[in-house]
mmCIF file of C-alpha atoms in Angstrom:
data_model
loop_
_atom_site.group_PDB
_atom_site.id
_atom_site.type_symbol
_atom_site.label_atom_id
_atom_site.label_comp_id
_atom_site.label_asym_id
_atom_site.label_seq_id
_atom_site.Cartn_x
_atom_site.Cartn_y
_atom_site.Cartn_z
ATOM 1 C CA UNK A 1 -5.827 18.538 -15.359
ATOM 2 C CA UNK A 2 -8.636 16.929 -13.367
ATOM 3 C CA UNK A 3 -8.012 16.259 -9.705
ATOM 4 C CA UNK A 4 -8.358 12.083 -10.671
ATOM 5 C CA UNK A 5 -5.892 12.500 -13.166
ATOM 6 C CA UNK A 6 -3.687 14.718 -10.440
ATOM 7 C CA UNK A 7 -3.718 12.094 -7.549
ATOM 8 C CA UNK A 8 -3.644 8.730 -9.946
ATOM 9 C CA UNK A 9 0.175 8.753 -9.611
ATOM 10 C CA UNK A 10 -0.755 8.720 -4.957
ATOM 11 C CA UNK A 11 -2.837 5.787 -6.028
ATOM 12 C CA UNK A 12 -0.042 4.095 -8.678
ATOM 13 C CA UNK A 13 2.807 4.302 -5.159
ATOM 14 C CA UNK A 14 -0.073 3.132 -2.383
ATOM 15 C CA UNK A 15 -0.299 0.194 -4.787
ATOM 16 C CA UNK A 16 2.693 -0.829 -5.412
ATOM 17 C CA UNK A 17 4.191 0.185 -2.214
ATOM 18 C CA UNK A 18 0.974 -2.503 -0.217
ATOM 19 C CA UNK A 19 3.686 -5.065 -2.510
ATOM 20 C CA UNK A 20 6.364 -4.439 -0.213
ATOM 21 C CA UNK A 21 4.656 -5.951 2.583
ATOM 22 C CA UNK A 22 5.392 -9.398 1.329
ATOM 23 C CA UNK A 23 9.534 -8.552 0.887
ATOM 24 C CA UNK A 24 10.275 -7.165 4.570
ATOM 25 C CA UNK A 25 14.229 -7.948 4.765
ATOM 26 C CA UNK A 26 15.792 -10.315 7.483
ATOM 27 C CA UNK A 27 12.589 -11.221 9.058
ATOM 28 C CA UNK A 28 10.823 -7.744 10.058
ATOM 29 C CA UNK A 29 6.682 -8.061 10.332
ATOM 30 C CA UNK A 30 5.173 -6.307 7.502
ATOM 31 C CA UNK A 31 2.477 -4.649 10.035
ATOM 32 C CA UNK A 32 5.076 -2.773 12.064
ATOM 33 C CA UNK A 33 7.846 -1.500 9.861
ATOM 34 C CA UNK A 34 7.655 1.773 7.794
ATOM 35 C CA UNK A 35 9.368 1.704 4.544
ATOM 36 C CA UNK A 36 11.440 4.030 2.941
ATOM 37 C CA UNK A 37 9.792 3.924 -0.767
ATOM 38 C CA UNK A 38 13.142 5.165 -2.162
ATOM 39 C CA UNK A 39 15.171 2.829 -0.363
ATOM 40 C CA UNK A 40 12.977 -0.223 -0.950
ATOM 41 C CA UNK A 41 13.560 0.609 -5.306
ATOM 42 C CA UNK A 42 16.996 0.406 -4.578
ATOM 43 C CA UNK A 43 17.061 -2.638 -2.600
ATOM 44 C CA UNK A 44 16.022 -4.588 -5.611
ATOM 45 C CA UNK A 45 18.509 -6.453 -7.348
ATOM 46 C CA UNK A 46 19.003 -5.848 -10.867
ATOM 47 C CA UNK A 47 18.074 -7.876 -13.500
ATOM 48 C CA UNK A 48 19.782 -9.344 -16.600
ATOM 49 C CA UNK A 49 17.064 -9.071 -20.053
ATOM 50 C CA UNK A 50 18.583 -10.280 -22.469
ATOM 51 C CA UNK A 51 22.188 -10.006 -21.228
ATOM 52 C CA UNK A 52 22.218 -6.336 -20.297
ATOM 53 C CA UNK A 53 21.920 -6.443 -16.902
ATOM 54 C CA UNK A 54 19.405 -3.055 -15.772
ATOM 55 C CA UNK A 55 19.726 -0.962 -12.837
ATOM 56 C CA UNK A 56 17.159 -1.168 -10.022
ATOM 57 C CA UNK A 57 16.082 2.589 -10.916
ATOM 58 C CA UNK A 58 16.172 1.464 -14.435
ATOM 59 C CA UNK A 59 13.867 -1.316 -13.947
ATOM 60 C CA UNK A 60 11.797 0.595 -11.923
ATOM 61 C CA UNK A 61 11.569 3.619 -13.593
ATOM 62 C CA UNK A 62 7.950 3.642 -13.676
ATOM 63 C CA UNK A 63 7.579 3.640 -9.840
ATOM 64 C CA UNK A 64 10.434 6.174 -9.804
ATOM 65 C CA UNK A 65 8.630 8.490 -11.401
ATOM 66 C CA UNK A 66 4.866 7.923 -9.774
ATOM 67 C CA UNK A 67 6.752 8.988 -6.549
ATOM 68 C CA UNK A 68 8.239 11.659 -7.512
ATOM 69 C CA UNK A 69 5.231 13.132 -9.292
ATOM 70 C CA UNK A 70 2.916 11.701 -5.822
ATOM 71 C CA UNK A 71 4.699 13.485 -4.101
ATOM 72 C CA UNK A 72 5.212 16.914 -5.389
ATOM 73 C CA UNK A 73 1.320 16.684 -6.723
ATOM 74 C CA UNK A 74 0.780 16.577 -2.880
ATOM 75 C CA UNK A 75 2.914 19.217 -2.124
ATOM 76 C CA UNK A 76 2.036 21.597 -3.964
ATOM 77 C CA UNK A 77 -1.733 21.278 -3.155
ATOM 78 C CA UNK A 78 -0.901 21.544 0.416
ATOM 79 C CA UNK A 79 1.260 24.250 0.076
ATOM 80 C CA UNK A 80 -1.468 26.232 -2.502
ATOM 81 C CA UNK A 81 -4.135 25.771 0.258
ATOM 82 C CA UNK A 82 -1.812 26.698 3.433
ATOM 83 C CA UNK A 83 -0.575 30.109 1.565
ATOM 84 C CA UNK A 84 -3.901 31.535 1.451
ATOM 85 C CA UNK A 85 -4.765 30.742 4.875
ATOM 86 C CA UNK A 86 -1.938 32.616 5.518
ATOM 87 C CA UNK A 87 -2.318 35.628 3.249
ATOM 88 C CA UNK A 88 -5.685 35.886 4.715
ATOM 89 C CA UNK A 89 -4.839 35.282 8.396
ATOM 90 C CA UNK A 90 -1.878 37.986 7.865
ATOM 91 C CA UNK A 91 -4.248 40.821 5.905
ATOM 92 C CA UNK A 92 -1.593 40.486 3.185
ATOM 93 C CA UNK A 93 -2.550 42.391 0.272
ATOM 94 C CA UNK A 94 -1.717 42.788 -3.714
ATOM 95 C CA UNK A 95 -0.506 46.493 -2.572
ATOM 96 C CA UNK A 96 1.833 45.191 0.352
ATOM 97 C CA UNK A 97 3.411 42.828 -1.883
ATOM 98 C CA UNK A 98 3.875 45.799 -4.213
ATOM 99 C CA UNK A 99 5.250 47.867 -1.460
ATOM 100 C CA UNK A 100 7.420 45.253 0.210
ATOM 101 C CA UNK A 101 11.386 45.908 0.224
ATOM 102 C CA UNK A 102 12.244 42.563 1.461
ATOM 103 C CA UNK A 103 13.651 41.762 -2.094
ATOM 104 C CA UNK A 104 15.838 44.466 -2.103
ATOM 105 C CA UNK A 105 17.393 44.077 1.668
ATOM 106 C CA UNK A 106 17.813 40.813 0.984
ATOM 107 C CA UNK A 107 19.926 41.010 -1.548
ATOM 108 C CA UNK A 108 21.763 43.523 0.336
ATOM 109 C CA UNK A 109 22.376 41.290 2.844
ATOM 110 C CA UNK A 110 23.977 38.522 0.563
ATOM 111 C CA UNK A 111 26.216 41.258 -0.670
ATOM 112 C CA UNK A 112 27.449 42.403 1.845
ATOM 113 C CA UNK A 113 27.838 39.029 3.923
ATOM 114 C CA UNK A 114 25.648 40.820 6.918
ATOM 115 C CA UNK A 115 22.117 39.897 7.823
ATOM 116 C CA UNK A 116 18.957 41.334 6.430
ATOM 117 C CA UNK A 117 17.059 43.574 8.799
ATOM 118 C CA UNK A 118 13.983 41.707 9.119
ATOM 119 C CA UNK A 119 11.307 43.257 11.697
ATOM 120 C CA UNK A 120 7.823 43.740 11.546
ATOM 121 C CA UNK A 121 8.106 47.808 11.015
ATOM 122 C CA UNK A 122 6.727 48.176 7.377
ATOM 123 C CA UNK A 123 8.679 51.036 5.954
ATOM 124 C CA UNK A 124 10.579 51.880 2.178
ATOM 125 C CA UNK A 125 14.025 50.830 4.532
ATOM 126 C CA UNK A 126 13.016 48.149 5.857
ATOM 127 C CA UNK A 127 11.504 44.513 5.338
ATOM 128 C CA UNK A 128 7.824 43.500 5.645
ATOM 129 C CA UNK A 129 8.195 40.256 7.312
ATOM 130 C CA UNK A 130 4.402 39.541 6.452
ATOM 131 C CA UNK A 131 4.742 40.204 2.998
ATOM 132 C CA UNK A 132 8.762 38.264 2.806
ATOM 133 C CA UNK A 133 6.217 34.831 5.049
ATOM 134 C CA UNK A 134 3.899 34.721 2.219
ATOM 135 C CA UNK A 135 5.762 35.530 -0.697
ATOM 136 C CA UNK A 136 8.377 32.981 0.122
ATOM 137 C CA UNK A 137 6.680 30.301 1.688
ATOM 138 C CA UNK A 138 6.361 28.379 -1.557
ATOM 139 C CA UNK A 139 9.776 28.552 -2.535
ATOM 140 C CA UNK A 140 11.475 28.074 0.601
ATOM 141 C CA UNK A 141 9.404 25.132 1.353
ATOM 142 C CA UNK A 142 9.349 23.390 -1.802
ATOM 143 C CA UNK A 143 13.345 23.536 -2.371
ATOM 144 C CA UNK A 144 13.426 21.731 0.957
ATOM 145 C CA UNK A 145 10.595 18.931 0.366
ATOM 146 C CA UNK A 146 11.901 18.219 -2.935
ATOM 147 C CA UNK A 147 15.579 17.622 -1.298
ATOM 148 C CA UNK A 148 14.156 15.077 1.297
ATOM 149 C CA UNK A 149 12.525 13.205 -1.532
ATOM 150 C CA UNK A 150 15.969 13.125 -3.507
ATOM 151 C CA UNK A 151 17.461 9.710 -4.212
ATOM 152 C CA UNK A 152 20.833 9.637 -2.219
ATOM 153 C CA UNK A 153 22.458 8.042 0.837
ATOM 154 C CA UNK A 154 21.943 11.243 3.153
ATOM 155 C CA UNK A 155 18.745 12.422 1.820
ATOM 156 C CA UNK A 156 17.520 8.820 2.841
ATOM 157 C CA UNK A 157 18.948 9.447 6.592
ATOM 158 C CA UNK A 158 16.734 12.649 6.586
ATOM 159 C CA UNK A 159 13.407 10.385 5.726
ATOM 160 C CA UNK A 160 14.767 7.737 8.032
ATOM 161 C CA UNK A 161 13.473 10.383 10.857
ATOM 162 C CA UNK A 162 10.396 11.292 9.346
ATOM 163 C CA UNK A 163 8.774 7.786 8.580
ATOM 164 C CA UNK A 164 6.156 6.719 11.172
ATOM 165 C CA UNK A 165 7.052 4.632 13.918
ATOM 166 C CA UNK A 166 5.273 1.768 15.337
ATOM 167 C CA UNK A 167 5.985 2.106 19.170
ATOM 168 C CA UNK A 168 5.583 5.839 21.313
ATOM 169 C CA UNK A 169 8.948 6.033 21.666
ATOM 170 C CA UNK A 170 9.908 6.600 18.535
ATOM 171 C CA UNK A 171 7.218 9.131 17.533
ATOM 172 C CA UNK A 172 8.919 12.431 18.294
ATOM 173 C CA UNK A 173 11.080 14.321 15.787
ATOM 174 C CA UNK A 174 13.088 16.892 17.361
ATOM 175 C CA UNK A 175 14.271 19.475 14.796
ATOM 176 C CA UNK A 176 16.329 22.482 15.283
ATOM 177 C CA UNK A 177 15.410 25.505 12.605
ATOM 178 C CA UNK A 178 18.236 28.628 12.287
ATOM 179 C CA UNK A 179 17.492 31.417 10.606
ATOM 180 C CA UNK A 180 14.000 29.695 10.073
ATOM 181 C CA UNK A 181 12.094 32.810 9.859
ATOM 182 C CA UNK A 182 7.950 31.643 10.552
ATOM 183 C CA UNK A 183 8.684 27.972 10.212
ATOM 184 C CA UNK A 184 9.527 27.324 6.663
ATOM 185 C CA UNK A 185 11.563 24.003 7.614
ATOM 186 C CA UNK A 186 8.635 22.994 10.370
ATOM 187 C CA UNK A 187 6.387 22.990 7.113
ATOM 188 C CA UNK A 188 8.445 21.370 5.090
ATOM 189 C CA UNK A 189 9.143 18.418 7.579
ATOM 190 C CA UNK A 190 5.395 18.025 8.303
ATOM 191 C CA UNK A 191 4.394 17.280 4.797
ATOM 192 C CA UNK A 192 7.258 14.902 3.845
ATOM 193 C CA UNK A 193 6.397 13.137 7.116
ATOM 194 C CA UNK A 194 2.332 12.773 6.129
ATOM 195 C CA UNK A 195 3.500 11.643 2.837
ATOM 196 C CA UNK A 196 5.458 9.110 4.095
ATOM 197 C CA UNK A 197 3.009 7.590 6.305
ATOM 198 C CA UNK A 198 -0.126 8.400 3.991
ATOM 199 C CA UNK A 199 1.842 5.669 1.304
ATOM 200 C CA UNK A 200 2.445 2.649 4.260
ATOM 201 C CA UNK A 201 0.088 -0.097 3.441
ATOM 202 C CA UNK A 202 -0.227 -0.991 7.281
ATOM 203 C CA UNK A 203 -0.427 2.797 8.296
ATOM 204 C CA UNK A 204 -3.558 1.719 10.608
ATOM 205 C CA UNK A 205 -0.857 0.210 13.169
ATOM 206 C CA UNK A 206 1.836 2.623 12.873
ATOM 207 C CA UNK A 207 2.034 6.120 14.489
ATOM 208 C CA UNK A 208 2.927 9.712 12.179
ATOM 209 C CA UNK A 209 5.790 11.346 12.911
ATOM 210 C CA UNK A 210 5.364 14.580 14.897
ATOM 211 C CA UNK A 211 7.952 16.998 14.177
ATOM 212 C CA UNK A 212 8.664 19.445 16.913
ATOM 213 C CA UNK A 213 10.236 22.398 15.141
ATOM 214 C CA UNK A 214 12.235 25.145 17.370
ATOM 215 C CA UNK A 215 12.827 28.299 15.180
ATOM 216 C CA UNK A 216 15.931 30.446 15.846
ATOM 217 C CA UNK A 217 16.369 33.780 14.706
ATOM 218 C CA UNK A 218 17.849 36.756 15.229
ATOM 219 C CA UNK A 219 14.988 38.784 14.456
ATOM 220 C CA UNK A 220 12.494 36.170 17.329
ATOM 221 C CA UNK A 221 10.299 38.760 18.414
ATOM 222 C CA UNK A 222 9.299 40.233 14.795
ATOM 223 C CA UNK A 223 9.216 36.384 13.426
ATOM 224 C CA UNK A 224 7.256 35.553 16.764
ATOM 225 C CA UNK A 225 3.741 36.243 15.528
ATOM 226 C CA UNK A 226 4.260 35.581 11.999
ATOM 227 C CA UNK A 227 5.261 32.098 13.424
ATOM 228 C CA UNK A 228 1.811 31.581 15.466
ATOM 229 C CA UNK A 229 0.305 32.898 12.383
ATOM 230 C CA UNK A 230 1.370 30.033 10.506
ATOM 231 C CA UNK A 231 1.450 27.100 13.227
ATOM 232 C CA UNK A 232 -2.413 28.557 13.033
ATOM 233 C CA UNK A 233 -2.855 27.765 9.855
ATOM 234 C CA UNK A 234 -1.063 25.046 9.529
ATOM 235 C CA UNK A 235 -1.887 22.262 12.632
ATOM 236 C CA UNK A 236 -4.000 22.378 15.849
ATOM 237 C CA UNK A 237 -1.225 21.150 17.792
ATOM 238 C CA UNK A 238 1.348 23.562 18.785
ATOM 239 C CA UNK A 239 4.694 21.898 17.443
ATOM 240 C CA UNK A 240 6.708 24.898 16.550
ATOM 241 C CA UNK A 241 8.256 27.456 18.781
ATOM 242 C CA UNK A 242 10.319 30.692 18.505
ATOM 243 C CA UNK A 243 13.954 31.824 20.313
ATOM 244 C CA UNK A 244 16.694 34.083 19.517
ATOM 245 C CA UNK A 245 20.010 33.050 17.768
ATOM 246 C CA UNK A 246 23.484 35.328 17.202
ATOM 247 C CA UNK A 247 25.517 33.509 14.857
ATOM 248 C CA UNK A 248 28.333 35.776 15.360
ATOM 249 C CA UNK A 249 27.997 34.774 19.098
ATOM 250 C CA UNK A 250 29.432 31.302 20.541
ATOM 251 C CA UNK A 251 27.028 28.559 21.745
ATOM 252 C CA UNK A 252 27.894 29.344 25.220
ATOM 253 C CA UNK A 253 27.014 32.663 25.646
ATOM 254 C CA UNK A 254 24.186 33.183 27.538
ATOM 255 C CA UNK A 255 21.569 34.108 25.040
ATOM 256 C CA UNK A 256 21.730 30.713 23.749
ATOM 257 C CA UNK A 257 20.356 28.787 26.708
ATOM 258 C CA UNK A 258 17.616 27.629 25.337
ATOM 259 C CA UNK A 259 19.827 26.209 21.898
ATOM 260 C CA UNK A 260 22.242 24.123 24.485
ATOM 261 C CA UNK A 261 19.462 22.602 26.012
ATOM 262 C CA UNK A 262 17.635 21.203 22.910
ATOM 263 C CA UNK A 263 20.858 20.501 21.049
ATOM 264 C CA UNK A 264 21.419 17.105 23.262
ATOM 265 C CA UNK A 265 18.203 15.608 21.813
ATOM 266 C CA UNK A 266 18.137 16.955 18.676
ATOM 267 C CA UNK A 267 17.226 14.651 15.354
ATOM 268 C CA UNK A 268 17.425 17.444 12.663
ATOM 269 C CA UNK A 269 19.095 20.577 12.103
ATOM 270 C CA UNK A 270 18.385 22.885 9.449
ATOM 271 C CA UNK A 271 20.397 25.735 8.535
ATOM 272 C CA UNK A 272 18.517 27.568 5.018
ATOM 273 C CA UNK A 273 20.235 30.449 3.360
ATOM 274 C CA UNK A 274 21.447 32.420 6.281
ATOM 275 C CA UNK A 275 24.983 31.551 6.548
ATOM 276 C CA UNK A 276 25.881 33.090 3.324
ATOM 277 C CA UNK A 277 24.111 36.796 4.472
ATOM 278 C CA UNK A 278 26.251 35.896 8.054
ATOM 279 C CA UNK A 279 29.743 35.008 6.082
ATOM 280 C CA UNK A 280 31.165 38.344 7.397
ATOM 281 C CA UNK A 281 31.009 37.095 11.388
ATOM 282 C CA UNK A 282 30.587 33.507 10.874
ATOM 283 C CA UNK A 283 34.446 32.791 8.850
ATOM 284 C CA UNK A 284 37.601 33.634 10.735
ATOM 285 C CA UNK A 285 41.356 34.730 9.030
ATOM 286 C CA UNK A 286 41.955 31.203 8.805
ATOM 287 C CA UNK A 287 39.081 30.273 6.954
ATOM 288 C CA UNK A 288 37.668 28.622 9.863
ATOM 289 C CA UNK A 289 33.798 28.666 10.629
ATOM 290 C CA UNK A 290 33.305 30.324 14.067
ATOM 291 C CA UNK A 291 30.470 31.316 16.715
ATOM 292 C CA UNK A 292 27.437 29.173 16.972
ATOM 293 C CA UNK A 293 28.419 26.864 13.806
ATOM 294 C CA UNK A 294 31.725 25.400 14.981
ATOM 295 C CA UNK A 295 30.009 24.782 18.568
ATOM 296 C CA UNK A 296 26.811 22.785 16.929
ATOM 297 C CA UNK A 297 29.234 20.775 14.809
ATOM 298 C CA UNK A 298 31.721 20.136 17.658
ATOM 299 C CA UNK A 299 28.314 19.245 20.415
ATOM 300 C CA UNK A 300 25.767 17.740 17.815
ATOM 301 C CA UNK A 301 25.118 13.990 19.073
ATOM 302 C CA UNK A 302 25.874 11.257 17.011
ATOM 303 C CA UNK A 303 23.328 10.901 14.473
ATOM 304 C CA UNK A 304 22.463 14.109 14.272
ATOM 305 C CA UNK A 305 21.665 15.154 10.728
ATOM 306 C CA UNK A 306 22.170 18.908 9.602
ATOM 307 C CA UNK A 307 20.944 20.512 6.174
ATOM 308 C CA UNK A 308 22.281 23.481 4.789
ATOM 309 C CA UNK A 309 21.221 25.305 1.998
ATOM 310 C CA UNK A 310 22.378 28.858 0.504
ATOM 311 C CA UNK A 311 22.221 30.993 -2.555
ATOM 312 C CA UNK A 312 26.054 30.056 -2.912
ATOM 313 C CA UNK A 313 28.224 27.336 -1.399
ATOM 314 C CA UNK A 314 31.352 29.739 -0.782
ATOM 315 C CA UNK A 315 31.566 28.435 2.619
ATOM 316 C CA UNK A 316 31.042 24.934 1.697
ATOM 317 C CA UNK A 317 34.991 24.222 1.758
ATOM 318 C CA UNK A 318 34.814 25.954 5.105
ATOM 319 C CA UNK A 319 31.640 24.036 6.735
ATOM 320 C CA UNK A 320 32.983 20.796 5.377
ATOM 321 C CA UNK A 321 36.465 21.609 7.351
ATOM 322 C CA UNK A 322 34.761 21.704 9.881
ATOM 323 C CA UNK A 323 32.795 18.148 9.900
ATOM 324 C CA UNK A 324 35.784 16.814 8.849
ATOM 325 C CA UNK A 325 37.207 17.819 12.263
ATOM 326 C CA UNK A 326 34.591 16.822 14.262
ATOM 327 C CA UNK A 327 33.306 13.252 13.007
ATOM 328 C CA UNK A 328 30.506 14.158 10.127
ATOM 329 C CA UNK A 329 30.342 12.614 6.806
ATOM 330 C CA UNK A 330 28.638 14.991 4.077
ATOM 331 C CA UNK A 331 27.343 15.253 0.684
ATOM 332 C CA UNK A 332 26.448 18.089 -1.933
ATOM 333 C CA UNK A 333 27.101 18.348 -5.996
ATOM 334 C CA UNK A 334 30.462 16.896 -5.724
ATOM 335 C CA UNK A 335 29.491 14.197 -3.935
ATOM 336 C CA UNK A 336 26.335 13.328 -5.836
ATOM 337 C CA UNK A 337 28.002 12.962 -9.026
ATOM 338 C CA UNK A 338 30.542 10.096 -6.826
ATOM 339 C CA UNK A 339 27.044 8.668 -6.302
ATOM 340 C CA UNK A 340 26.103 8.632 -10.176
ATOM 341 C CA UNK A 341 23.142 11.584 -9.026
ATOM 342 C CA UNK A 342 22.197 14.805 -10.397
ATOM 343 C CA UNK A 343 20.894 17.509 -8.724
ATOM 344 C CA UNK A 344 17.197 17.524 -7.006
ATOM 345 C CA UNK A 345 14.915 18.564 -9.832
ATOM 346 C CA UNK A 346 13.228 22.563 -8.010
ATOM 347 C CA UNK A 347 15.337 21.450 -4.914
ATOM 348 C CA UNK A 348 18.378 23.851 -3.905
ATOM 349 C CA UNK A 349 21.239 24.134 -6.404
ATOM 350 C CA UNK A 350 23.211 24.556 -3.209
ATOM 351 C CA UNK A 351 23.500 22.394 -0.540
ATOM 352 C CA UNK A 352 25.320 20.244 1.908
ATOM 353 C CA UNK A 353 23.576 17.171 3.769
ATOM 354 C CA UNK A 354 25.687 16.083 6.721
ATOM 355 C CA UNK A 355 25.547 13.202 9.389
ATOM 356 C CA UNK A 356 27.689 12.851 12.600
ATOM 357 C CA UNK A 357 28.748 9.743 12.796
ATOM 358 C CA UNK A 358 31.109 9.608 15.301
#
């Protein structure tokens, strides 16, 4: 496939989405307000042909699908080009991906409900974290872009933070990462955030997102230059930094300093398949989620929006007891079939979007 042919569906959505200036709602200048391409299909009313009246996704099926294609198209070309920066800027080589037991740990770790052992030691026990940065970059990142580009009422509160603004302040992102290992999630905001102002027809008087992306981890001085690595390859300015994390700890104790200080103006949380490998410290008797996960849903702000993934939604009764107690509407499968949904095509098969909303 020629590149033409690969970036004609980026050209179909700048076109049609320049016809959305003219149908602003309640008055809003065309020039200053980002649009939501997603939310702007499904603000159009349906339309009766021939009396079978068509859903606005129906009708527009056409842009539906240039979008979706736009944006994975440009996704995946990013994502090709930043992976082997990295490979080279980490001396990763066909022999230390052959080497690598990162596979093997981590699957240990999901067993066993513990977490994997990852440090930058590269021995047959242990996990090469340069190796695990490359090798899963793709993965990790795509199942994430592709969920922020799914068509739902939560998914669309995620974007809501990402599209440009048209005033400085407004401009800032503030995103907390757990168990983010070299900035997967930082990534993954980034590019759904270019996308989104890349396809604005008046992007010349509004201002791109910038996502600033604090990692936790338990492992923050391994991950720590695997992280610069990255924010190397990935952006001159430096928007993503490192700090420890102990689920199994409460928010309060003192190792978490730096999390209680961010947490107050926090826009984003993201929480990929760690709490699964944690399930061991982070469930109580009672089926109650405990340590720093009960504190962040009981201190989030209002609006705060969290994403959790995992490579099983066992604790998904547990987590959603949880924002039930503490003012935070959610959505995963269940939920998405109430919405008349299915799944994100390549996104995460398990996951749970939430929103605190009170």
């Amino acid at each position: 496939m020629t590149n033409k042919k690969k970036h004609s569906h980026l050209e179909k959505v700048m076109k049609w989405m320049a016809e959305t200036s003219n149908h602003q709602p309640n008055g809003i200048s065309a020039a200053t307000a980002a649009v939501d391409p997603l939310v702007w299909l499904n603000s159009q009313p349906p339309t009766c042909i021939n009396g079978i009246t068509q859903r606005c996704l129906d009708l527009h099926k056409a842009k539906y699908n240039d979008l979706d294609k736009a944006q994975r198209t440009v996704f995946g070309i990013t994502i090709a080009q930043l992976r082997a920066r990295l490979t080279d800027k980490l001396n990763v080589t066909a022999n230390d991906v052959n080497e690598s037991q990162w596979h093997t740990q981590l699957t240990l770790a999901v067993k066993s409900g513990q977490p994997a052992e990852f440090t930058s030691n590269n021995t047959d026990k242990q996990c090469n974290i340069k190796v695990y940065a490359v090798e899963k970059l793709q993965p990790r990142c795509r199942q994430l872009h592709n969920l922020i580009f799914h068509d739902n009422s939560l998914c669309a509160k995620i974007r809501s933070k990402l599209l440009p603004s048209n005033n400085l302040e407004n401009a800032t992102t503030n995103c907390i990462s757990l168990g983010g290992g070299p900035g997967f999630d930082h990534v993954s905001f980034c590019i759904a955030a270019q996308f989104l102002y890349d396809i604005q027809p008046h992007r010349n008087v509004l201002l791109p997102k910038r996502v600033k992306t604090e990692v936790y981890d338990l492992y923050n001085h391994d991950w720590k230059p695997v992280m610069e690595s990255l924010d190397e390859c990935f952006e001159d300015e430096k928007n993503l930094t490192m700090h420890h994390v102990d689920l199994r700890l409460d928010l309060a104790n003192e190792k978490h300093e730096q999390l209680r200080t961010s947490l107050p103006s926090v826009d984003i949380i993201c929480v990929q398949y760690v709490l699964h490998e944690n399930a061991s410290f982070i469930v109580n008797d009672q089926n109650q989620i405990i340590g720093v996960m009960r504190d962040l849903f009981i201190m989030a702000p209002v609006g705060t929006v969290m994403i959790i993934t995992d490579s099983s939604n066992k604790l998904f009764r547990c987590l959603k007891d949880a924002a039930n107690e503490n003012g935070w509407t959610y959505l995963c499968s269940e939920e998405l079939l109430d919405e008349g949904k299915r799944r994100a095509y390549l996104g995460p098969k398990s996951f749970l979007v939430l929103e605190r909303i009170n």
